Each structure stands twice: as C-alpha cells, then as structure tokens.
Amino acid sequence: MEQDFTHQPVMLDKCLEILDRNLDTPRFAVDCTLGLGGHSEAFLKKFPSLFLVGIDKDGEALQIARKRLEKTGRIAFVHDSFANLSSILSSFGRDPDFIFADLGLSSLQIDKAERGFSYMSSGALDMRMDPSSPLTAREVINSRSRQDLEEIFRSCQEPRAGLLARAIVREREKGEISTTGRLAEILDANTPYRERLQTKKRVFQAVRMEVNGEKGDLERLLASSLEASRPGTVIMVESYHSGEDRLVKRFFASGISPSAPPKFPVAPEPYFEDLTRGALKAGEGEVASNSRSHSVRLRAVKVIGRPERVKKQRL
C-alpha cells in the first residue's frame, strides 16, 4: 500500500501576498522545487490563467505531484535539477512572470526512513534527492578522508568538525557505517548531551549538501534565474540554513545595491527591487503548527533592469 505523505507549504500566505501585490495576471511561472506540489497547487488556484513548470530531481516526489496536479492541465512536470533552469526554460520559449524555490526537504524525503535523510529514525545512509545519482551518504562517510569530512562538517558551521571526523574514521575502521542510526550514535557519543540535536542537524545537513552538490546547484539556479527573467519578473527563495541564506542574500544584494570597481566613473543601476526588505520569517502561529518552518528565511526581489553582463549574453 502506498504511504500517504502530506506536506504543509511553508510561508504560503506570504508568498501569495508577494505575488498578488507585484503581479497583475501571471501567465507563466516556474516552481524550481516542486516536491509534493503544495506551493504549486496554491499558485495554480490563485491565478487561473497561470501555466507552471514544476521541476524536481526527486522522481518519486514528482510522480506524487503529478497525480495531485496534472488534472489542472496547466503544469509541465520536469525531472531534472533546478541547476539546469536555463536549458529547461529554453524549450518553452517564454520568460517567467515569477520563479519560486523552496530549498527545504520535502515530507517524503524526511519521513521516509529508507531515503536516509533523517537522524530521527534509522534507515539506509543514502540522502540522495535523485535516487538514480551515484554518490550516497554511505560513500561519503566511509570513503572520504578525515580532512575531507572535517571540511564538509565545517561547511555547516559545526564547531566539533575535527573531533567528529576523527571519531567517524575511528569507528568505520571497526566496520562500515551503513545506517543513519549508526551515524547518529557516533555523533551523540562525541557530543555533550545538550548539544546533540544541533550537532546531528548540522552534520546530516552538511553530508546531504555534499551528496547532492547543493551549493553549486544553488549558485547556478540564482544566476540562471536572472538570465531567464525580464523586467517585472519576481524571484522568491525560501532557505533553511545560514549557508544557503547567505548565498541568496549576497546574490540579491548584488542587484539591489550594485557596487562599482574603485575609481569607476559611473555607478551601476540597480536591477533588483527588494520586496521583503531583507528576509522574512514564519510567524509564531505557523511555527507552532508546522515545526519545519521555524528556520525558514524568505527573500524576494523583482527584476527592474539587467546588469551589463546579462544584457550582453542575451544579445
């Protein structure tokens, strides 16, 4: 029997408010992280003239979303990474009115132990968003050098990165670390009790990002979102940890307040309008009803111009 997975879209009301305030009648848009389709379902309901492209590298999630949304007849399902946004959109020949990305895990990935994302229940040490991808968390944990593991853990600001990397190398010499439960045990054994939850969160996050190449994919998505846009396009991104949010913040800031090289005679014109005045957080009520929203940061901009480098690319 197929397990029923539900997903509560994070900060959905605020996303709809931003779109309603800044777009008259959106007709073409992209959900770069379709997941189980919660945000997209609301977008299609809110805007009856909208045709939407839903992208996800997780084929299982895509099939669930297809069953949920294909009856609308206004969505195209794309099994791919959002890093390939430019090539995906080139086949449609249209500039999007808005681009949306929710960088969090879907309920399917978190709640299904065998996908290996969660430290709350033991399952295979996998963590692949696309199960057909070759690299798994099992390979990262058991094959990478101590120095590599330490660097991976530090990427998510883990203060005990060196100690934990040494512990993992020591334990894997006794036998392969093959489950999330075993990895969590090793982390707990080398972390003070009160800090265990945050340590597991950071380490699992860091390994997941390494397995899926998330940093590089996000950088490509952000660059592609600008290249694919036109003046008036709204770009919204929900991120869940400081590393992701820092990338989004820096990219948006480069267009909100662009800087010129020293002694450059002309200051560049802004090409983004800040729609959220920094980052928005979920309200207390939403956090109480959906604990997965507690760390979200929503940033949104409207494209109001185009930097010279993108102008030249589109000539």
C-alpha positions as semicolon CSV with decimal commas, in nm:
position;residue;x (nm);y (nm);z (nm)
1;M;0,000;0,000;0,000
2;E;0,133;0,343;-0,094
3;Q;0,215;0,553;0,209
4;D;0,032;0,884;0,234
5;F;0,270;1,177;0,266
6;T;0,139;1,523;0,343
7;H;0,334;1,843;0,311
8;Q;0,236;2,176;0,459
9;P;0,372;2,451;0,230
10;V;0,593;2,689;0,425
11;M;0,503;3,061;0,434
12;L;0,245;3,004;0,161
13;D;0,025;3,302;0,254
14;K;0,322;3,539;0,244
15;C;0,432;3,402;-0,096
16;L;0,083;3,455;-0,237
17;E;0,070;3,804;-0,088
18;I;0,400;3,900;-0,254
19;L;0,283;3,771;-0,591
20;D;-0,060;3,933;-0,564
21;R;0,095;4,267;-0,473
22;N;0,353;4,270;-0,752
23;L;0,196;4,087;-1,047
24;D;-0,130;4,161;-1,227
25;T;-0,205;3,840;-1,416
26;P;0,088;3,597;-1,414
27;R;0,065;3,356;-1,705
28;F;0,392;3,162;-1,694
29;A;0,600;3,065;-1,391
30;V;0,845;2,811;-1,255
31;D;0,842;2,615;-0,930
32;C;1,205;2,502;-0,915
33;T;1,140;2,266;-0,622
34;L;0,802;2,110;-0,695
35;G;0,823;1,846;-0,421
36;L;0,476;1,718;-0,338
37;G;0,319;2,018;-0,509
38;G;0,181;2,220;-0,218
39;H;0,303;2,562;-0,327
40;S;0,228;2,496;-0,694
41;E;-0,125;2,383;-0,620
42;A;-0,190;2,714;-0,443
43;F;-0,027;2,917;-0,724
44;L;-0,248;2,748;-0,986
45;K;-0,559;2,802;-0,776
46;K;-0,479;3,168;-0,708
47;F;-0,401;3,254;-1,071
48;P;-0,645;3,083;-1,314
49;S;-0,451;3,195;-1,625
50;L;-0,119;3,060;-1,498
51;F;0,078;2,784;-1,670
52;L;0,350;2,647;-1,447
53;V;0,668;2,446;-1,497
54;G;0,737;2,220;-1,198
55;I;1,095;2,096;-1,160
56;D;1,225;1,833;-0,920
57;K;1,521;1,596;-0,923
58;D;1,331;1,352;-0,699
59;G;1,136;1,129;-0,937
60;E;0,925;0,978;-0,659
61;A;0,809;1,319;-0,539
62;L;0,742;1,422;-0,899
63;Q;0,507;1,127;-0,951
64;I;0,310;1,216;-0,638
65;A;0,284;1,578;-0,751
66;R;0,174;1,463;-1,096
67;K;-0,119;1,267;-0,951
68;R;-0,213;1,572;-0,748
69;L;-0,184;1,842;-1,014
70;E;-0,200;1,708;-1,369
71;K;-0,579;1,734;-1,374
72;T;-0,539;2,113;-1,392
73;G;-0,391;2,082;-1,740
74;R;-0,175;2,386;-1,664
75;I;0,151;2,235;-1,547
76;A;0,450;2,069;-1,709
77;F;0,650;1,823;-1,496
78;V;1,027;1,820;-1,541
79;H;1,251;1,556;-1,379
80;D;1,576;1,749;-1,355
81;S;1,788;1,965;-1,127
82;F;1,697;2,331;-1,091
83;A;2,062;2,399;-1,170
84;N;1,959;2,340;-1,532
85;L;1,690;2,609;-1,525
86;S;1,820;2,791;-1,833
87;S;1,811;2,485;-2,058
88;I;1,473;2,377;-1,919
89;L;1,313;2,713;-1,991
90;S;1,468;2,737;-2,337
91;S;1,234;2,461;-2,453
92;F;0,930;2,670;-2,355
93;G;1,045;2,990;-2,527
94;R;0,890;3,220;-2,267
95;D;1,019;3,445;-1,989
96;P;0,864;3,361;-1,650
97;D;0,647;3,605;-1,456
98;F;0,781;3,452;-1,136
99;I;1,036;3,196;-1,023
100;F;0,997;3,017;-0,690
101;A;1,230;2,785;-0,497
102;D;1,180;2,623;-0,156
103;L;1,520;2,480;-0,062
104;G;1,393;2,265;0,224
105;L;1,344;1,889;0,217
106;S;1,002;1,753;0,128
107;S;0,798;1,547;0,373
108;L;0,857;1,246;0,150
109;Q;1,232;1,274;0,200
110;I;1,219;1,348;0,572
111;D;0,952;1,098;0,675
112;K;1,064;0,800;0,467
113;A;1,342;0,640;0,674
114;E;1,485;0,442;0,383
115;R;1,569;0,765;0,199
116;G;1,831;0,824;0,468
117;F;1,778;1,195;0,533
118;S;1,660;1,185;0,893
119;Y;1,851;1,131;1,216
120;M;1,520;1,072;1,396
121;S;1,470;0,722;1,255
122;S;1,724;0,469;1,132
123;G;1,748;0,387;0,764
124;A;1,998;0,333;0,488
125;L;2,268;0,601;0,480
126;D;2,159;0,742;0,144
127;M;2,048;1,111;0,131
128;R;2,018;1,129;-0,248
129;M;1,748;1,367;-0,367
130;D;1,769;1,188;-0,702
131;P;1,786;0,815;-0,617
132;S;1,948;0,747;-0,955
133;S;2,253;0,960;-0,867
134;P;2,568;0,757;-0,795
135;L;2,702;0,927;-0,481
136;T;2,544;0,834;-0,145
137;A;2,600;0,945;0,212
138;R;2,728;0,595;0,285
139;E;3,013;0,651;0,040
140;V;3,091;0,997;0,180
141;I;3,102;0,878;0,541
142;N;3,300;0,561;0,473
143;S;3,537;0,670;0,196
144;R;3,629;1,033;0,245
145;S;3,946;1,123;0,433
146;R;3,936;1,269;0,782
147;Q;4,036;1,607;0,640
148;D;3,756;1,595;0,381
149;L;3,497;1,504;0,643
150;E;3,615;1,784;0,868
151;E;3,582;2,033;0,583
152;I;3,234;1,906;0,495
153;F;3,116;1,942;0,856
154;R;3,267;2,290;0,885
155;S;3,065;2,400;0,580
156;C;2,760;2,398;0,808
157;Q;2,939;2,569;1,097
158;E;2,987;2,254;1,307
159;P;3,227;2,357;1,589
160;R;3,335;1,998;1,661
161;A;3,408;1,916;1,297
162;G;3,759;1,784;1,363
163;L;3,665;1,575;1,665
164;L;3,363;1,423;1,487
165;A;3,561;1,347;1,172
166;R;3,822;1,162;1,379
167;A;3,551;0,968;1,561
168;I;3,388;0,859;1,236
169;V;3,719;0,744;1,087
170;R;3,794;0,551;1,407
171;E;3,454;0,382;1,413
172;R;3,445;0,291;1,044
173;E;3,772;0,101;1,089
174;K;3,574;-0,136;1,312
175;G;3,303;-0,183;1,049
176;E;3,121;0,007;0,778
177;I;2,880;0,279;0,890
178;S;2,573;0,193;0,683
179;T;2,271;0,346;0,858
180;T;2,159;0,688;0,974
181;G;2,102;0,539;1,318
182;R;2,465;0,430;1,348
183;L;2,593;0,770;1,233
184;A;2,366;0,941;1,485
185;E;2,501;0,714;1,762
186;I;2,860;0,811;1,681
187;L;2,773;1,181;1,681
188;D;2,586;1,151;2,012
189;A;2,876;0,965;2,175
190;N;3,111;1,252;2,093
191;T;2,885;1,548;2,175
192;P;2,764;1,691;2,509
193;Y;2,405;1,588;2,578
194;R;2,250;1,934;2,544
195;E;2,413;1,993;2,207
196;R;2,340;1,659;2,044
197;L;2,034;1,764;1,846
198;Q;2,201;2,064;1,684
199;T;2,515;1,864;1,610
200;K;2,317;1,593;1,430
201;K;2,123;1,856;1,242
202;R;2,439;2,030;1,120
203;V;2,630;1,714;1,028
204;F;2,339;1,548;0,846
205;Q;2,276;1,872;0,662
206;A;2,641;1,903;0,562
207;V;2,658;1,546;0,434
208;R;2,331;1,586;0,244
209;M;2,459;1,901;0,076
210;E;2,779;1,722;-0,025
211;V;2,591;1,423;-0,166
212;N;2,359;1,640;-0,374
213;G;2,600;1,917;-0,471
214;E;2,356;2,169;-0,328
215;K;2,585;2,470;-0,302
216;G;2,689;2,457;-0,666
217;D;2,334;2,387;-0,780
218;L;2,201;2,687;-0,586
219;E;2,467;2,916;-0,732
220;R;2,370;2,802;-1,082
221;L;2,000;2,845;-1,007
222;L;2,044;3,203;-0,888
223;A;2,250;3,300;-1,193
224;S;2,004;3,126;-1,426
225;S;1,703;3,290;-1,263
226;L;1,833;3,633;-1,358
227;E;1,932;3,527;-1,708
228;A;1,585;3,378;-1,766
229;S;1,397;3,681;-1,632
230;R;1,272;4,005;-1,778
231;P;1,190;4,334;-1,604
232;G;0,889;4,261;-1,385
233;T;0,977;3,902;-1,301
234;V;0,951;3,815;-0,930
235;I;1,209;3,576;-0,781
236;M;1,127;3,416;-0,443
237;V;1,355;3,182;-0,247
238;E;1,295;3,006;0,085
239;S;1,614;2,886;0,256
240;Y;1,660;2,696;0,579
241;H;2,016;2,738;0,698
242;S;2,270;3,015;0,711
243;G;2,487;2,887;0,426
244;E;2,200;2,884;0,178
245;D;2,058;3,211;0,301
246;R;2,397;3,378;0,277
247;L;2,423;3,285;-0,092
248;V;2,073;3,413;-0,166
249;K;2,126;3,731;0,035
250;R;2,454;3,807;-0,141
251;F;2,309;3,743;-0,487
252;F;2,003;3,961;-0,429
253;A;2,213;4,236;-0,266
254;S;2,435;4,249;-0,575
255;G;2,133;4,367;-0,773
256;I;1,961;4,578;-0,508
257;S;2,271;4,787;-0,437
258;P;2,528;4,703;-0,706
259;S;2,880;4,825;-0,645
260;A;3,131;4,959;-0,896
261;P;3,506;4,895;-0,903
262;P;3,721;5,163;-0,734
263;K;3,750;5,484;-0,941
264;F;3,482;5,359;-1,181
265;P;3,322;5,679;-1,319
266;V;2,959;5,561;-1,328
267;A;2,771;5,381;-1,052
268;P;2,577;5,083;-1,192
269;E;2,198;5,094;-1,185
270;P;2,010;4,856;-0,953
271;Y;1,846;4,564;-1,131
272;F;1,656;4,416;-0,834
273;E;1,387;4,573;-0,617
274;D;1,381;4,429;-0,265
275;L;1,026;4,304;-0,199
276;T;1,083;4,168;0,152
277;R;1,324;4,426;0,299
278;G;1,571;4,153;0,384
279;A;1,449;3,814;0,500
280;L;1,103;3,728;0,633
281;K;1,048;3,458;0,896
282;A;0,747;3,239;0,962
283;G;0,509;3,374;1,225
284;E;0,462;3,216;1,566
285;G;0,134;3,057;1,463
286;E;0,285;2,884;1,161
287;V;0,586;2,763;1,359
288;A;0,352;2,620;1,622
289;S;0,153;2,427;1,361
290;N;0,446;2,336;1,135
291;S;0,778;2,297;1,318
292;R;0,965;2,267;0,988
293;S;0,903;2,636;0,925
294;H;1,097;2,758;1,230
295;S;1,425;2,816;1,045
296;V;1,291;2,939;0,710
297;R;1,405;3,269;0,559
298;L;1,203;3,404;0,267
299;R;1,363;3,658;0,035
300;A;1,202;3,803;-0,276
301;V;1,303;4,054;-0,541
302;K;1,153;4,197;-0,857
303;V;1,370;4,234;-1,164
304;I;1,373;4,604;-1,264
305;G;1,668;4,608;-1,501
306;R;1,952;4,399;-1,626
307;P;2,323;4,401;-1,544
308;E;2,554;4,458;-1,838
309;R;2,689;4,104;-1,833
310;V;2,339;3,960;-1,878
311;K;2,246;4,216;-2,144
312;K;2,543;4,101;-2,348
313;Q;2,453;3,734;-2,303
314;R;2,102;3,792;-2,437
315;L;2,203;3,995;-2,745
